[in-house]
mmCIF file of C-alpha atoms in Angstrom:
data_model
loop_
_atom_site.group_PDB
_atom_site.id
_atom_site.type_symbol
_atom_site.label_atom_id
_atom_site.label_comp_id
_atom_site.label_asym_id
_atom_site.label_seq_id
_atom_site.Cartn_x
_atom_site.Cartn_y
_atom_site.Cartn_z
ATOM 1 C CA UNK A 17 10.189 -3.245 25.153
ATOM 2 C CA UNK A 18 6.655 -2.402 24.136
ATOM 3 C CA UNK A 19 3.915 -4.170 26.084
ATOM 4 C CA UNK A 20 0.450 -4.127 24.568
ATOM 5 C CA UNK A 21 -2.212 -4.583 27.211
ATOM 6 C CA UNK A 22 -5.618 -5.886 26.172
ATOM 7 C CA UNK A 23 -8.719 -6.470 28.261
ATOM 8 C CA UNK A 24 -8.571 -10.253 28.264
ATOM 9 C CA UNK A 25 -11.256 -12.872 27.901
ATOM 10 C CA UNK A 26 -12.069 -16.356 29.096
ATOM 11 C CA UNK A 27 -12.863 -17.191 25.449
ATOM 12 C CA UNK A 28 -9.800 -18.779 23.844
ATOM 13 C CA UNK A 29 -11.043 -17.737 20.373
ATOM 14 C CA UNK A 30 -10.943 -14.072 21.392
ATOM 15 C CA UNK A 31 -7.450 -14.453 22.820
ATOM 16 C CA UNK A 32 -6.269 -16.236 19.655
ATOM 17 C CA UNK A 33 -7.522 -13.384 17.480
ATOM 18 C CA UNK A 34 -5.778 -10.761 19.601
ATOM 19 C CA UNK A 35 -2.581 -12.807 19.780
ATOM 20 C CA UNK A 36 -2.578 -13.183 15.996
ATOM 21 C CA UNK A 37 -2.811 -9.405 15.560
ATOM 22 C CA UNK A 38 -0.030 -8.815 18.087
ATOM 23 C CA UNK A 39 2.204 -11.428 16.427
ATOM 24 C CA UNK A 40 1.850 -9.576 13.139
ATOM 25 C CA UNK A 41 3.139 -6.383 14.786
ATOM 26 C CA UNK A 42 6.566 -7.917 15.327
ATOM 27 C CA UNK A 43 7.554 -6.902 11.816
ATOM 28 C CA UNK A 44 10.865 -5.246 10.897
ATOM 29 C CA UNK A 45 9.233 -1.809 11.136
ATOM 30 C CA UNK A 46 8.929 -2.154 14.922
ATOM 31 C CA UNK A 47 12.313 -1.448 16.477
ATOM 32 C CA UNK A 48 11.682 -3.145 19.791
ATOM 33 C CA UNK A 49 10.352 -6.356 21.217
ATOM 34 C CA UNK A 50 6.554 -6.430 21.436
ATOM 35 C CA UNK A 51 4.742 -8.506 24.047
ATOM 36 C CA UNK A 52 1.091 -8.911 24.981
ATOM 37 C CA UNK A 53 -0.377 -8.778 28.483
ATOM 38 C CA UNK A 54 -3.954 -9.052 29.645
ATOM 39 C CA UNK A 55 -5.691 -6.818 32.141
ATOM 40 C CA UNK A 56 -8.116 -9.515 33.248
ATOM 41 C CA UNK A 57 -9.322 -13.094 32.712
ATOM 42 C CA UNK A 58 -6.174 -14.577 31.114
ATOM 43 C CA UNK A 59 -2.433 -14.805 31.555
ATOM 44 C CA UNK A 60 0.037 -13.305 31.165
ATOM 45 C CA UNK A 61 -0.604 -10.302 33.358
ATOM 46 C CA UNK A 62 1.242 -7.023 32.976
ATOM 47 C CA UNK A 63 3.369 -7.946 35.988
ATOM 48 C CA UNK A 64 4.187 -11.361 34.449
ATOM 49 C CA UNK A 65 5.376 -9.764 31.208
ATOM 50 C CA UNK A 66 7.283 -6.999 32.990
ATOM 51 C CA UNK A 67 9.088 -9.476 35.266
ATOM 52 C CA UNK A 68 10.090 -11.580 32.268
ATOM 53 C CA UNK A 69 11.328 -8.458 30.484
ATOM 54 C CA UNK A 70 13.497 -7.538 33.477
ATOM 55 C CA UNK A 71 14.877 -11.103 33.626
ATOM 56 C CA UNK A 72 15.892 -10.617 29.976
ATOM 57 C CA UNK A 73 17.704 -7.379 30.812
ATOM 58 C CA UNK A 74 15.072 -4.755 29.972
ATOM 59 C CA UNK A 75 15.102 -1.645 32.160
ATOM 60 C CA UNK A 76 12.658 0.494 30.178
ATOM 61 C CA UNK A 77 9.124 -0.609 29.336
ATOM 62 C CA UNK A 78 6.395 1.165 27.378
ATOM 63 C CA UNK A 79 2.788 0.066 27.910
ATOM 64 C CA UNK A 80 0.279 0.660 25.103
ATOM 65 C CA UNK A 81 -3.346 0.004 26.112
ATOM 66 C CA UNK A 82 -5.367 -1.669 23.368
ATOM 67 C CA UNK A 83 -8.411 0.415 24.196
ATOM 68 C CA UNK A 84 -10.180 3.158 22.267
ATOM 69 C CA UNK A 85 -10.399 5.752 25.022
ATOM 70 C CA UNK A 86 -8.485 6.958 28.068
ATOM 71 C CA UNK A 87 -11.588 6.914 30.222
ATOM 72 C CA UNK A 88 -12.946 3.669 31.602
ATOM 73 C CA UNK A 89 -10.562 0.723 31.768
ATOM 74 C CA UNK A 90 -7.381 2.703 31.160
ATOM 75 C CA UNK A 91 -8.072 5.152 33.996
ATOM 76 C CA UNK A 92 -9.756 2.698 36.326
ATOM 77 C CA UNK A 93 -7.783 -0.503 35.722
ATOM 78 C CA UNK A 94 -4.645 -0.108 33.603
ATOM 79 C CA UNK A 95 -3.152 2.874 35.451
ATOM 80 C CA UNK A 96 -3.301 1.083 38.827
ATOM 81 C CA UNK A 97 -1.748 -2.018 37.225
ATOM 82 C CA UNK A 98 1.124 0.082 35.894
ATOM 83 C CA UNK A 99 1.610 1.651 39.333
ATOM 84 C CA UNK A 100 1.665 -1.807 40.936
ATOM 85 C CA UNK A 101 4.316 -2.969 38.460
ATOM 86 C CA UNK A 102 6.402 0.153 39.181
ATOM 87 C CA UNK A 103 6.228 -0.626 42.890
ATOM 88 C CA UNK A 104 7.110 -4.303 42.367
ATOM 89 C CA UNK A 105 10.002 -3.628 39.979
ATOM 90 C CA UNK A 106 11.905 -0.791 41.588
ATOM 91 C CA UNK A 107 14.281 0.945 39.192
ATOM 92 C CA UNK A 108 12.491 -0.090 36.012
ATOM 93 C CA UNK A 109 11.233 2.799 33.893
ATOM 94 C CA UNK A 110 7.615 2.240 32.851
ATOM 95 C CA UNK A 111 5.861 4.651 30.522
ATOM 96 C CA UNK A 112 2.096 4.381 30.067
ATOM 97 C CA UNK A 113 1.214 5.530 26.555
ATOM 98 C CA UNK A 114 -2.123 6.913 25.414
ATOM 99 C CA UNK A 115 -4.511 4.137 24.350
ATOM 100 C CA UNK A 116 -4.252 3.248 20.677
ATOM 101 C CA UNK A 117 -7.676 4.709 19.914
ATOM 102 C CA UNK A 118 -6.370 8.156 20.803
ATOM 103 C CA UNK A 119 -3.575 8.101 18.232
ATOM 104 C CA UNK A 120 -4.031 10.004 14.963
ATOM 105 C CA UNK A 121 -2.711 7.049 12.965
ATOM 106 C CA UNK A 122 -5.461 4.802 14.315
ATOM 107 C CA UNK A 123 -8.171 7.315 13.465
ATOM 108 C CA UNK A 124 -6.740 7.721 9.955
ATOM 109 C CA UNK A 125 -6.645 3.952 9.462
ATOM 110 C CA UNK A 126 -10.230 3.674 10.712
ATOM 111 C CA UNK A 127 -11.335 6.331 8.234
ATOM 112 C CA UNK A 128 -9.613 4.449 5.374
ATOM 113 C CA UNK A 129 -11.269 1.183 6.391
ATOM 114 C CA UNK A 130 -14.689 2.849 6.657
ATOM 115 C CA UNK A 131 -14.212 4.410 3.217
ATOM 116 C CA UNK A 132 -13.661 1.090 1.451
ATOM 117 C CA UNK A 133 -16.421 0.084 -0.884
ATOM 118 C CA UNK A 134 -14.881 -3.142 -2.181
ATOM 119 C CA UNK A 135 -15.209 -5.183 0.992
ATOM 120 C CA UNK A 136 -18.182 -7.268 2.057
ATOM 121 C CA UNK A 137 -19.441 -8.022 5.528
ATOM 122 C CA UNK A 138 -17.918 -10.153 8.228
ATOM 123 C CA UNK A 139 -16.848 -13.688 7.515
ATOM 124 C CA UNK A 140 -19.320 -16.301 8.731
#
């Protein structure tokens, strides 16, 4: 199972936008179940999602931080959360992946988006 971990927000509109993006990831090109967890301010937590995954028979989890950089929240907040989940769920393999902003594919996609000349500004 792949668990995407986002910062979280008290603003339901922000959470709805993130959840919509994550729901679109569950396409046939992704070979595993994808779930969303929040680091702060909203459920489900990483531990909530991991416990549910284990109840469903998962023994190997990959955690992909939805952050641009390794420094900051990933180092300070996400890594300790992953360690706490490892301690709580003995015997479950948990791999913390590099944040999505560090992946070449993300940088290439960002360059393509920035290069577009046919798109206007943000929707009102």
